PDB file of C-alpha atoms and ligand atoms in Angstrom:
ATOM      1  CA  UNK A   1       0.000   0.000   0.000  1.00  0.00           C
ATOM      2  CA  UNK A   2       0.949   3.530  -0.398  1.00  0.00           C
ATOM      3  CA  UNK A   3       1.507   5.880   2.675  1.00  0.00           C
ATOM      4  CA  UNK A   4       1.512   9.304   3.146  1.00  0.00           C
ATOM      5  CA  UNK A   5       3.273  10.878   6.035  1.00  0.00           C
ATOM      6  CA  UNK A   6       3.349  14.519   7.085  1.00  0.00           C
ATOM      7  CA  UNK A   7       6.804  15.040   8.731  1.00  0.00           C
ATOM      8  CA  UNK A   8       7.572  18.510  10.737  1.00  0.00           C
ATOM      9  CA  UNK A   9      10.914  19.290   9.729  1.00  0.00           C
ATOM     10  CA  UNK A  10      13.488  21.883  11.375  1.00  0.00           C
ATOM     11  CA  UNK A  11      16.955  22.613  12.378  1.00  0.00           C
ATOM     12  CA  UNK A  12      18.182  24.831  15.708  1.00  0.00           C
ATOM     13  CA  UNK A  13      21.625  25.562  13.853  1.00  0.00           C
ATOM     14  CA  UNK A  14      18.886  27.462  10.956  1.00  0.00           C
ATOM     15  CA  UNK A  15      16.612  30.108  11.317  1.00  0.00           C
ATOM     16  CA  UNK A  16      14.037  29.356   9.078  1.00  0.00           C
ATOM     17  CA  UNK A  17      10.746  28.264  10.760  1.00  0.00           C
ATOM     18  CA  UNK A  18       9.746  24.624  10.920  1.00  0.00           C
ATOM     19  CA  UNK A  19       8.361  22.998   7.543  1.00  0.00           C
ATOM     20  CA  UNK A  20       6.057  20.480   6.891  1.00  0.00           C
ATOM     21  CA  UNK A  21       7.497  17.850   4.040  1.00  0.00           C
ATOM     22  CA  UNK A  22       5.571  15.196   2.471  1.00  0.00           C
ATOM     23  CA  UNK A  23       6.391  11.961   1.641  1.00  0.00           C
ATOM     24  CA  UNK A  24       5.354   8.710   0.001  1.00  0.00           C
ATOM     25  CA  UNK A  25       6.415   5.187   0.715  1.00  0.00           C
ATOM     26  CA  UNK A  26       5.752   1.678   0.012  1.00  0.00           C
ATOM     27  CA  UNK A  27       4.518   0.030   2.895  1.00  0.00           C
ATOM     28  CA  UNK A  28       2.632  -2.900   4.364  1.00  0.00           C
ATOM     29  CA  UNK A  29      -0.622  -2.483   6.934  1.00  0.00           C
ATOM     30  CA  UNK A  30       1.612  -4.437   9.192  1.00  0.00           C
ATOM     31  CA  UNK A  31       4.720  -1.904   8.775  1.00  0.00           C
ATOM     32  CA  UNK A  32       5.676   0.497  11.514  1.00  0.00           C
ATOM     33  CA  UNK A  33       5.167   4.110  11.542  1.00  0.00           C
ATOM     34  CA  UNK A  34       9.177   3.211  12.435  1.00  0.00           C
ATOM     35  CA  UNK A  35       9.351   1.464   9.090  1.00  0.00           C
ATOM     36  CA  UNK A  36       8.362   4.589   6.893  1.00  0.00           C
ATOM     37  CA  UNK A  37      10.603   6.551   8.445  1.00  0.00           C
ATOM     38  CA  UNK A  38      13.640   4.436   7.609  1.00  0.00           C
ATOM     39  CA  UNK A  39      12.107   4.193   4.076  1.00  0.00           C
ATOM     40  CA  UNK A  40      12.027   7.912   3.483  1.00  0.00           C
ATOM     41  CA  UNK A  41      15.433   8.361   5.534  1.00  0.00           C
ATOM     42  CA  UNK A  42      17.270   5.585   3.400  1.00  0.00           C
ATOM     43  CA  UNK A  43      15.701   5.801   0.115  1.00  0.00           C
ATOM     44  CA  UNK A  44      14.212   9.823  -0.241  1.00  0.00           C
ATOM     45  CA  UNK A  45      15.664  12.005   1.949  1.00  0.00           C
ATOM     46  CA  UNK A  46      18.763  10.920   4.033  1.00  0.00           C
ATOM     47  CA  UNK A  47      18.805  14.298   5.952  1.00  0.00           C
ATOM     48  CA  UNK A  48      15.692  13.053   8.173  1.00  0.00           C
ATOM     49  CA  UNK A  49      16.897  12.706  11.620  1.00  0.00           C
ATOM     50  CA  UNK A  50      15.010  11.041  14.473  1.00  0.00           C
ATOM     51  CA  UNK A  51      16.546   8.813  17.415  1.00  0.00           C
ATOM     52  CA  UNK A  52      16.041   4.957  17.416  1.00  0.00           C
ATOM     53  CA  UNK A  53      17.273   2.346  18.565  1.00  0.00           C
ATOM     54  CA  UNK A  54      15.717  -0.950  20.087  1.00  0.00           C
ATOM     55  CA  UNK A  55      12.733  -1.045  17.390  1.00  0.00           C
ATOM     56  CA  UNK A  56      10.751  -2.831  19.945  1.00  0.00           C
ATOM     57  CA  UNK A  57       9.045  -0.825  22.416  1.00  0.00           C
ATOM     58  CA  UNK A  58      12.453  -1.529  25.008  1.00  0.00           C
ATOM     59  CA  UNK A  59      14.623   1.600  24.708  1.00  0.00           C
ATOM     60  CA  UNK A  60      12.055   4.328  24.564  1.00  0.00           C
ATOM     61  CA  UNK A  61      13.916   6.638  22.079  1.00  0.00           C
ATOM     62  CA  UNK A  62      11.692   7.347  19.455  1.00  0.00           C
ATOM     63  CA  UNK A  63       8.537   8.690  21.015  1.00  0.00           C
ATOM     64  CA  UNK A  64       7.326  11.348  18.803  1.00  0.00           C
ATOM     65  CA  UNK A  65       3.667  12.731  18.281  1.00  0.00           C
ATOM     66  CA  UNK A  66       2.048  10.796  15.342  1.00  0.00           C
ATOM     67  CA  UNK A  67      -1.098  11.812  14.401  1.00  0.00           C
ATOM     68  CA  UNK A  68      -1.300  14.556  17.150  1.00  0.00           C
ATOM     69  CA  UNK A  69      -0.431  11.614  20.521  1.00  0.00           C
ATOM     70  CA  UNK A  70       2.553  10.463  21.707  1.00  0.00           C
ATOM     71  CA  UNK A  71       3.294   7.096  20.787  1.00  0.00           C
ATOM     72  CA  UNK A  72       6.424   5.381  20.320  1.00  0.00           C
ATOM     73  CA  UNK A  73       6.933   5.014  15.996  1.00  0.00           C
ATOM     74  CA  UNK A  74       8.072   1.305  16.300  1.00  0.00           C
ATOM     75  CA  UNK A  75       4.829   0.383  17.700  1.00  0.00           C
ATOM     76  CA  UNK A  76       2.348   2.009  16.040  1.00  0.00           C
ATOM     77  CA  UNK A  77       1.348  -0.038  12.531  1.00  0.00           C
ATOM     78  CA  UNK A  78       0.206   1.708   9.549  1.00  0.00           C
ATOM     79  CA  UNK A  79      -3.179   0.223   9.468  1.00  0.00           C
ATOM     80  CA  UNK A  80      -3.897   1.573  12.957  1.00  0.00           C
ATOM     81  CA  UNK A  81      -3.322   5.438  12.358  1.00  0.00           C
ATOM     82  CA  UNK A  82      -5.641   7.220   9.598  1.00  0.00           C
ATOM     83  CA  UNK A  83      -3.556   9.061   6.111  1.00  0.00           C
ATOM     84  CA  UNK A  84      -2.042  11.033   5.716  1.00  0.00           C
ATOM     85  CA  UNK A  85       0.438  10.167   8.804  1.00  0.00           C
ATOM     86  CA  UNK A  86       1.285  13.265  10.417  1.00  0.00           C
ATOM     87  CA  UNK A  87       4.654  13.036  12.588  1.00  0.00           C
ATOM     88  CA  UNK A  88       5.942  15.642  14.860  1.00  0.00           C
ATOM     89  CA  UNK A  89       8.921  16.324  17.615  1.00  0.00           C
ATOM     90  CA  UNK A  90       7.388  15.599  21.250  1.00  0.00           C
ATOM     91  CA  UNK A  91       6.202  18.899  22.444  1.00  0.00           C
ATOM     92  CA  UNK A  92       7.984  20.939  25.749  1.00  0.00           C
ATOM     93  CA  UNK A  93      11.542  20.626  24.654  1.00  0.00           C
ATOM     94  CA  UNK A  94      14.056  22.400  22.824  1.00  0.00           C
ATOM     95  CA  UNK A  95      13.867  20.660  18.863  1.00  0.00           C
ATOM     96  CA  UNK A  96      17.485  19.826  17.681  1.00  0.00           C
ATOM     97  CA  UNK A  97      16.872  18.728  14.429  1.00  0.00           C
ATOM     98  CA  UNK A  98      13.095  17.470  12.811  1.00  0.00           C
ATOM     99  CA  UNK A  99      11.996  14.637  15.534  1.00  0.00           C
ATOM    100  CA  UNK A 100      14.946  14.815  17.745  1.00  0.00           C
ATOM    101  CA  UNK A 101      13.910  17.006  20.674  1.00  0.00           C
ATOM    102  CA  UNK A 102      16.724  17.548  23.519  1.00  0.00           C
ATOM    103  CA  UNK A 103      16.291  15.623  26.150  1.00  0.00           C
ATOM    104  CA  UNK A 104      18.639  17.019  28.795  1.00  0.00           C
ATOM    105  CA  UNK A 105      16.199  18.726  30.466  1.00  0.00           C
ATOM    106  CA  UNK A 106      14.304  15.526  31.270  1.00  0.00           C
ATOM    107  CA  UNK A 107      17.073  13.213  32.510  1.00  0.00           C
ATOM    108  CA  UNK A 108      18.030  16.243  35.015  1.00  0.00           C
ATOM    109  CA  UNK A 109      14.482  15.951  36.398  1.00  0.00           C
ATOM    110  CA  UNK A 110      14.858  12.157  36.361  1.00  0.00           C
ATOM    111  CA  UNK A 111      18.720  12.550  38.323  1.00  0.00           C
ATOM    112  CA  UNK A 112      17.042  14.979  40.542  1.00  0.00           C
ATOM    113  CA  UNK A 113      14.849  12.383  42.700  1.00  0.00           C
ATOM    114  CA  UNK A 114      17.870  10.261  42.802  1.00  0.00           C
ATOM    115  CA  UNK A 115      17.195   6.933  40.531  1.00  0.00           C
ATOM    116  CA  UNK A 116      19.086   3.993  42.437  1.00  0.00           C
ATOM    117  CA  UNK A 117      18.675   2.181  45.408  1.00  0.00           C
ATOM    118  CA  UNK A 118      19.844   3.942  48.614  1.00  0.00           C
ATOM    119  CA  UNK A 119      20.702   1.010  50.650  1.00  0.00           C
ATOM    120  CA  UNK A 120      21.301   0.540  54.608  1.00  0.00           C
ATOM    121  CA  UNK A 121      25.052   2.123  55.983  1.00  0.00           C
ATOM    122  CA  UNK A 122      25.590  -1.529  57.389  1.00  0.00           C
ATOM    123  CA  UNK A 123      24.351  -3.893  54.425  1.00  0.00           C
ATOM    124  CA  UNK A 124      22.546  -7.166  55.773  1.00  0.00           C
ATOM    125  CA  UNK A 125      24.598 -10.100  55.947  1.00  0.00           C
ATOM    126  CA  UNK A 126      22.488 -11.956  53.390  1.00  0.00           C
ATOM    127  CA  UNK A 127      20.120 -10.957  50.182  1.00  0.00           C
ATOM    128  CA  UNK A 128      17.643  -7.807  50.222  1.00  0.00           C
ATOM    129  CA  UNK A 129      14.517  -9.639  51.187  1.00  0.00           C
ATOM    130  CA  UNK A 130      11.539  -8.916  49.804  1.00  0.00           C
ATOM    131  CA  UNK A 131       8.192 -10.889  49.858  1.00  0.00           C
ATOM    132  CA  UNK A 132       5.415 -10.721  46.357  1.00  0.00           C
ATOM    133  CA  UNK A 133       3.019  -8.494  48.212  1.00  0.00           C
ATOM    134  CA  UNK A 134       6.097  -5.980  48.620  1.00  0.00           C
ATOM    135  CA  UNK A 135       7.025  -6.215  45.131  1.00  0.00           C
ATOM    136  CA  UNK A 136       3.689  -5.803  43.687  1.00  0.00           C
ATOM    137  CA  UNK A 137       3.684  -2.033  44.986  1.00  0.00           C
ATOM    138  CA  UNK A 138       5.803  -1.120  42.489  1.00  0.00           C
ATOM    139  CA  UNK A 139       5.664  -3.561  39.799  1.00  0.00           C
ATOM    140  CA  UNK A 140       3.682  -1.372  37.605  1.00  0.00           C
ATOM    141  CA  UNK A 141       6.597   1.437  37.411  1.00  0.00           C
ATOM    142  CA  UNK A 142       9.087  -0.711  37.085  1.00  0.00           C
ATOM    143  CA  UNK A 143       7.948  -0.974  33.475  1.00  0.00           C
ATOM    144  CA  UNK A 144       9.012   2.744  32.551  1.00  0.00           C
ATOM    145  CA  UNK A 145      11.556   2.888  29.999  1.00  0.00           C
ATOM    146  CA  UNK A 146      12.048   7.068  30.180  1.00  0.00           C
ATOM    147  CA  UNK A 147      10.451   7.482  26.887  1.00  0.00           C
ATOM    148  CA  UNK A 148       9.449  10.982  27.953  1.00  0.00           C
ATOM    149  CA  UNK A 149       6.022  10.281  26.212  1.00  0.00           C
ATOM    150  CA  UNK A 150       4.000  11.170  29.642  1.00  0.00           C
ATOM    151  CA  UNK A 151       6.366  14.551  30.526  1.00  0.00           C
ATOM    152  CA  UNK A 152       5.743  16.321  27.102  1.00  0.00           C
ATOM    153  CA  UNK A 153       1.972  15.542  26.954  1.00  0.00           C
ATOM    154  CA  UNK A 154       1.368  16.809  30.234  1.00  0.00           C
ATOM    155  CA  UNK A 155      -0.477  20.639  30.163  1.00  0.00           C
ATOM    156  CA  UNK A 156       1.289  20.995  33.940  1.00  0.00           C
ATOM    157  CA  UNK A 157       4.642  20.963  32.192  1.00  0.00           C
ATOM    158  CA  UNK A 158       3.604  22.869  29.329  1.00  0.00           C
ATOM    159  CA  UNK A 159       2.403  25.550  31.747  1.00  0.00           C
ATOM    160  CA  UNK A 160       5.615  25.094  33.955  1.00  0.00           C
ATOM    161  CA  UNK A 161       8.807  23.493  32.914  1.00  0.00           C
ATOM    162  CA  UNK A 162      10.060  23.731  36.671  1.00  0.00           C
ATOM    163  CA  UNK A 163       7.583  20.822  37.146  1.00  0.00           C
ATOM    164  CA  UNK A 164       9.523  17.611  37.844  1.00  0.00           C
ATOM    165  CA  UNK A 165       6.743  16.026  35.161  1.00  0.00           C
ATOM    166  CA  UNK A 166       5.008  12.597  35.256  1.00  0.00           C
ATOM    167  CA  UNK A 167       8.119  10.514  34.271  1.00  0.00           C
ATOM    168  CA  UNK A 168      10.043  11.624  37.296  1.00  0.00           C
ATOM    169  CA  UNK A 169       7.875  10.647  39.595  1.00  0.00           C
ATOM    170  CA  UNK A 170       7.506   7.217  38.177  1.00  0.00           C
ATOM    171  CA  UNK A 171      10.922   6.513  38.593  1.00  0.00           C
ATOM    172  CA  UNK A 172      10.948   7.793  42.313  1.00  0.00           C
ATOM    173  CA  UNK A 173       7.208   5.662  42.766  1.00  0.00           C
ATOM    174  CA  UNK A 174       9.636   3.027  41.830  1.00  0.00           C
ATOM    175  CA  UNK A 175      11.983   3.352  45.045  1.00  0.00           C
ATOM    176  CA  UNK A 176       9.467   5.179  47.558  1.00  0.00           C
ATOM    177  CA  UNK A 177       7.538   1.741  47.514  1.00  0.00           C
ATOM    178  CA  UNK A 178      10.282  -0.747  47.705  1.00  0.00           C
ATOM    179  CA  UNK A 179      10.729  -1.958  51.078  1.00  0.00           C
ATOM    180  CA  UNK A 180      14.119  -2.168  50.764  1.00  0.00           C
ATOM    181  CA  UNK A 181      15.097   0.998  49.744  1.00  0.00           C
ATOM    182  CA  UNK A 182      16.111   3.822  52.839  1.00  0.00           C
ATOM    183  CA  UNK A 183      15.781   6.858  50.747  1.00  0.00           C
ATOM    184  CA  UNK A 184      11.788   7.475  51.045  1.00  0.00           C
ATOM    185  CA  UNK A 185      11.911  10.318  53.101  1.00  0.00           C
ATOM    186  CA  UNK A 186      14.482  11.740  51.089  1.00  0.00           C
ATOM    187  CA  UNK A 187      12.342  11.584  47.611  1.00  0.00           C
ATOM    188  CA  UNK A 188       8.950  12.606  49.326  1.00  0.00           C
ATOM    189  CA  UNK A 189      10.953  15.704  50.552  1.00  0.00           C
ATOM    190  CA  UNK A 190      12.115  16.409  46.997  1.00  0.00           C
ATOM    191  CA  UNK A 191       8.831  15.722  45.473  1.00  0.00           C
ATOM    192  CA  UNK A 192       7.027  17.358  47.958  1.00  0.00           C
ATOM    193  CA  UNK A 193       8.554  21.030  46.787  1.00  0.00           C
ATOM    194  CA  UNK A 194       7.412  23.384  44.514  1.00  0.00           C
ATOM    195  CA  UNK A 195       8.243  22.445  41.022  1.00  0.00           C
ATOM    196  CA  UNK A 196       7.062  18.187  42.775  1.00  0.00           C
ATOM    197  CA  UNK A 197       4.055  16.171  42.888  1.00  0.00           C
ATOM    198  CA  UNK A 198       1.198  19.022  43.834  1.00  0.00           C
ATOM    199  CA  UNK A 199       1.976  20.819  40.399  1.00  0.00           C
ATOM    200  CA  UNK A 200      -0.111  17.475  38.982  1.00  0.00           C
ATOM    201  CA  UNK A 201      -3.357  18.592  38.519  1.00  0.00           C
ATOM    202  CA  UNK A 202      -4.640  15.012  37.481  1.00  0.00           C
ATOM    203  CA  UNK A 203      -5.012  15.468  34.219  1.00  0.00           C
ATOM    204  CA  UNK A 204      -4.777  11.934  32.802  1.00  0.00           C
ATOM    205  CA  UNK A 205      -2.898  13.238  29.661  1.00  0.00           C
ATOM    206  CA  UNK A 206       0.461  10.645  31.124  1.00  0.00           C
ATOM    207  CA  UNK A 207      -1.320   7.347  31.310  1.00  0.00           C
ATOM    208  CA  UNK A 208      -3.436   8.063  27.695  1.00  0.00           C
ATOM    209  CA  UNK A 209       0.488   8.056  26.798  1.00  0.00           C
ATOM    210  CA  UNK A 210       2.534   6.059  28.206  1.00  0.00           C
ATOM    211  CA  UNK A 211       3.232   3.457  25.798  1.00  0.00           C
ATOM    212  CA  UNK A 212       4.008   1.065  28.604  1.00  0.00           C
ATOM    213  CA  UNK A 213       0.641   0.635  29.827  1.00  0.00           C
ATOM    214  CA  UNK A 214       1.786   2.033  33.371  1.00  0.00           C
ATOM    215  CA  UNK A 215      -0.959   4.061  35.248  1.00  0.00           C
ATOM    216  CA  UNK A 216       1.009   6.712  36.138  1.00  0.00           C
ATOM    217  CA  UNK A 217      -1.907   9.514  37.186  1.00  0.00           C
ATOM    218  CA  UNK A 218      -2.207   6.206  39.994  1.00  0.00           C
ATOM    219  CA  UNK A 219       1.268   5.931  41.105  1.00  0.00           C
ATOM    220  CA  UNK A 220       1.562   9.985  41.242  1.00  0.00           C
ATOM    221  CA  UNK A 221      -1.285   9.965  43.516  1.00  0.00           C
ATOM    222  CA  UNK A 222       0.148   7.421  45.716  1.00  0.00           C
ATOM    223  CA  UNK A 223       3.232   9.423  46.219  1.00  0.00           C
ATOM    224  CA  UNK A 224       0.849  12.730  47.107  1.00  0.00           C
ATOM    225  CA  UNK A 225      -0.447  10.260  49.458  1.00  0.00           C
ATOM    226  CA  UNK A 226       2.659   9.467  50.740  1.00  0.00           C
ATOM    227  CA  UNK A 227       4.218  12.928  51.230  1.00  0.00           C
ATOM    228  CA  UNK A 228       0.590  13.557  53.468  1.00  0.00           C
ATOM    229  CA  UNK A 229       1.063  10.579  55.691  1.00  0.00           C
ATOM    230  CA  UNK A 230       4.581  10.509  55.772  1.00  0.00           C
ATOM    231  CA  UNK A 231       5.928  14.135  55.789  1.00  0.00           C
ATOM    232  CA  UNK A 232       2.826  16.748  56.472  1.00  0.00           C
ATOM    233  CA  UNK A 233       0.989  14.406  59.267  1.00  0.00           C
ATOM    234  CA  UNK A 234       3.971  13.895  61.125  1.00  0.00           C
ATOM    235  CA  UNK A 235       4.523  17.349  61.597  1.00  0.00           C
ATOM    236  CA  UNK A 236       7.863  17.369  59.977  1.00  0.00           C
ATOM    237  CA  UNK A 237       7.634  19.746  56.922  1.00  0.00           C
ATOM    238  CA  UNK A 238       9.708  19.545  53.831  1.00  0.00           C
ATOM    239  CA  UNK A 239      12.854  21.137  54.206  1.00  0.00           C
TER     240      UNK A 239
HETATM  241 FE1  SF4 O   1       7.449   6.684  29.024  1.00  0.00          FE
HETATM  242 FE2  SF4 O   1       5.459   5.648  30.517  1.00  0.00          FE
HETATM  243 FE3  SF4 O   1       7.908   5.973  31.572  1.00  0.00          FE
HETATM  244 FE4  SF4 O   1       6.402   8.087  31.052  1.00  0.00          FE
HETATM  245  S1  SF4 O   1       5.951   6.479  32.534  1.00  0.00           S
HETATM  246  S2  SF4 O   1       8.569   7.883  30.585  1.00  0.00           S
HETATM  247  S3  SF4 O   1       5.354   7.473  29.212  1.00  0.00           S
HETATM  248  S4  SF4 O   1       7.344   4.623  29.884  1.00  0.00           S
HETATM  249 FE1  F3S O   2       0.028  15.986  34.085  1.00  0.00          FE
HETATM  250 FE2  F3S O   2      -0.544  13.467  34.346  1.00  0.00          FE
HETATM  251 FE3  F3S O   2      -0.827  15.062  36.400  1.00  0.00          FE
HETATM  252  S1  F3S O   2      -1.017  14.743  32.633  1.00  0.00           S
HETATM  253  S2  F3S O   2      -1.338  17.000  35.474  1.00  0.00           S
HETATM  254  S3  F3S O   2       1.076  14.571  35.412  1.00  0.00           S
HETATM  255  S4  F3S O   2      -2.122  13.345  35.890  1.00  0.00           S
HETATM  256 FE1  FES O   3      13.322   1.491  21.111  1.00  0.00          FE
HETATM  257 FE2  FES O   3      11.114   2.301  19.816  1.00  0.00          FE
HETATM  258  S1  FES O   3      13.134   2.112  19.053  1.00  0.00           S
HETATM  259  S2  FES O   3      11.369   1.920  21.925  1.00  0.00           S
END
C-alpha cells in the first residue's frame, strides 16, 4: 500500500521556521510508523533525523507525536493510524533537528529524585529480602523505559517546565515503595517542593500516553499520598 506521512521538519543551527514535508512510501498495513521513516530516511531524503534504537518498544527513544499523541513510531502499525500520517517532535523541549527534541532537560528531572537504590550504611549479611506483596507495589513502574512520552503531553509541564513532570515521579514511585530501599523520606521531601508532585493537577494526559501501559496519574497519587502521611501528618515539613 501507499503511505503518506506529514513530517515537521526543522533545524536549531537554521533560522528558518519549521516545515512540513511530504512523503510517500511503500509500505505494508503491518509496517511500523518506524518502518516509513527508515524508508524515506534511506531511500528519499537521508537528511531526516530522528533517534532509534531498540525497534521494539524496550529503549524508549523514538517517542514522537504521530497523528497529534505520543506514541512510540516502532509500535504504532500503519493500518492503525488514519492518512495522511502526520509526525511531529514531542512537544515541551528544545527541537534539535526534525523529531529529535533535547532531552537534557528531562534526565536532570529524572537525576534529581535520585534513581538507584539507597541502601542501609551496614548492608545485611544476606540478600535484600523482599516478599510478592512488597514487590507488587511497584511492579507497575518498574515498566518505565524514560520514553518521555507522559512529561511532554502533560499541560502541567507545558504551563511550567520547573515541574519535575510525570516521568520523574515514576521513577521515584519506583523506590518510595520498595521496602528495601532507605531513601523514602528523602524523595517525598524532593517531590514534595514546589516544582514536585502538587503541580499534577490530574489530568490523565500521562497514562493516555505512556506506551508502557503504566498508570502513572495512579502511582503519582500514591506518592501525594505518601508525602501527606509521611511528611505533612507527622509534623515534619519539607525542608
Ligand atoms: Fe514513558 Fe510511561 Fe515511563 Fe512516562 S511512565 S517515561 S510514558 S514509559
Ligand atoms: Fe500531568 Fe498526568 Fe498530572 S497529565 S497534570 S502529570 S495526571
Ligand atoms: Fe526502542 Fe522504539 S526504538 S522503543
Amino acid at each position: 500500500m501507499r503511505v503518506t506521512l506529514r513530517v515537521k521538519r526543522s533545524d536549531a543551527t537554521e533560522s528558518a521556521p519549521a516545515r512540513w514535508d511530504q512523503f510517500e512510501v511503500e509500505a505494508e498495513p503491518t509496517d511500523r510508523v518506524l518502518d516509513c521513516l527508515h524508508a524515506i530516511q534511506w531511500y528519499q531524503d537521508g537528511t531526516l533525523a530522528f533517534r532509534r534504537s531498540c525497534g521494539h518498544g524496550i529503549c524508549g527513544s523514538d517517542a514522537m507525536l504521530i497523528n497529534g499523541r505520543n506514541r512510540l513510531a516502532c509500535k504504532v502499525l500503519v493500518k492503525e493510524v488514519d492518512q495522511p500520517i502526520t509526525v511531529e517532535p514531542m512537544r515541551g523541549y528544545p527541537v534539535i533537528k526534525d523529531l529529535i527534541v533535547d532531552m537534557e532537560g528531562f534526565f536532570e528531572k529524572y537525576r534529581s529524585i535520585k534513581p538507584y537504590l539507597i541502601s542501609p550504611a551496614t548492608p545485611p549479611l544476606r540478600e535484600h529480602r523482599q516478599d510478592p506483596k512488597e514487590r507488587d507495589r511497584f511492579e507497575d513502574t518498574t515498566k518505565c523505559i524514560l520514553c518521555g512520552a507522559c512529561t511532554t503531553s502533560c499541560p502541567s509541564f507545558w504551563a511550567n517546565d520547573q515541574y519535575v513532570g510525570p516521568a520523574a515521579i515514576v521513577q521515584a514511585h519506583r523506590f518510595i515503595f520498595d521496602s528495601r530501599d532507605q531513601g523514602q523520606t528523602t524523595r517525598l521531601n524532593i517531590l514534595a517542593k514546589e516544582s514536585g508532585v502538587f503541580r499534577c493537577r490530574t489530568i490523565f494526559n500521562c497514562t493516555e500516553a505512556c506506551p508502557r501501559g503504566i498508570n502513572v496519574t495512579k502511582a503519582i497519587t500514591q506518592v501525594k499520598k505518601a508525602i501527606l502521611t509521611h511528611l505533612f501528618r507527622r509534623g515534619a515539613p519539607p525542608s
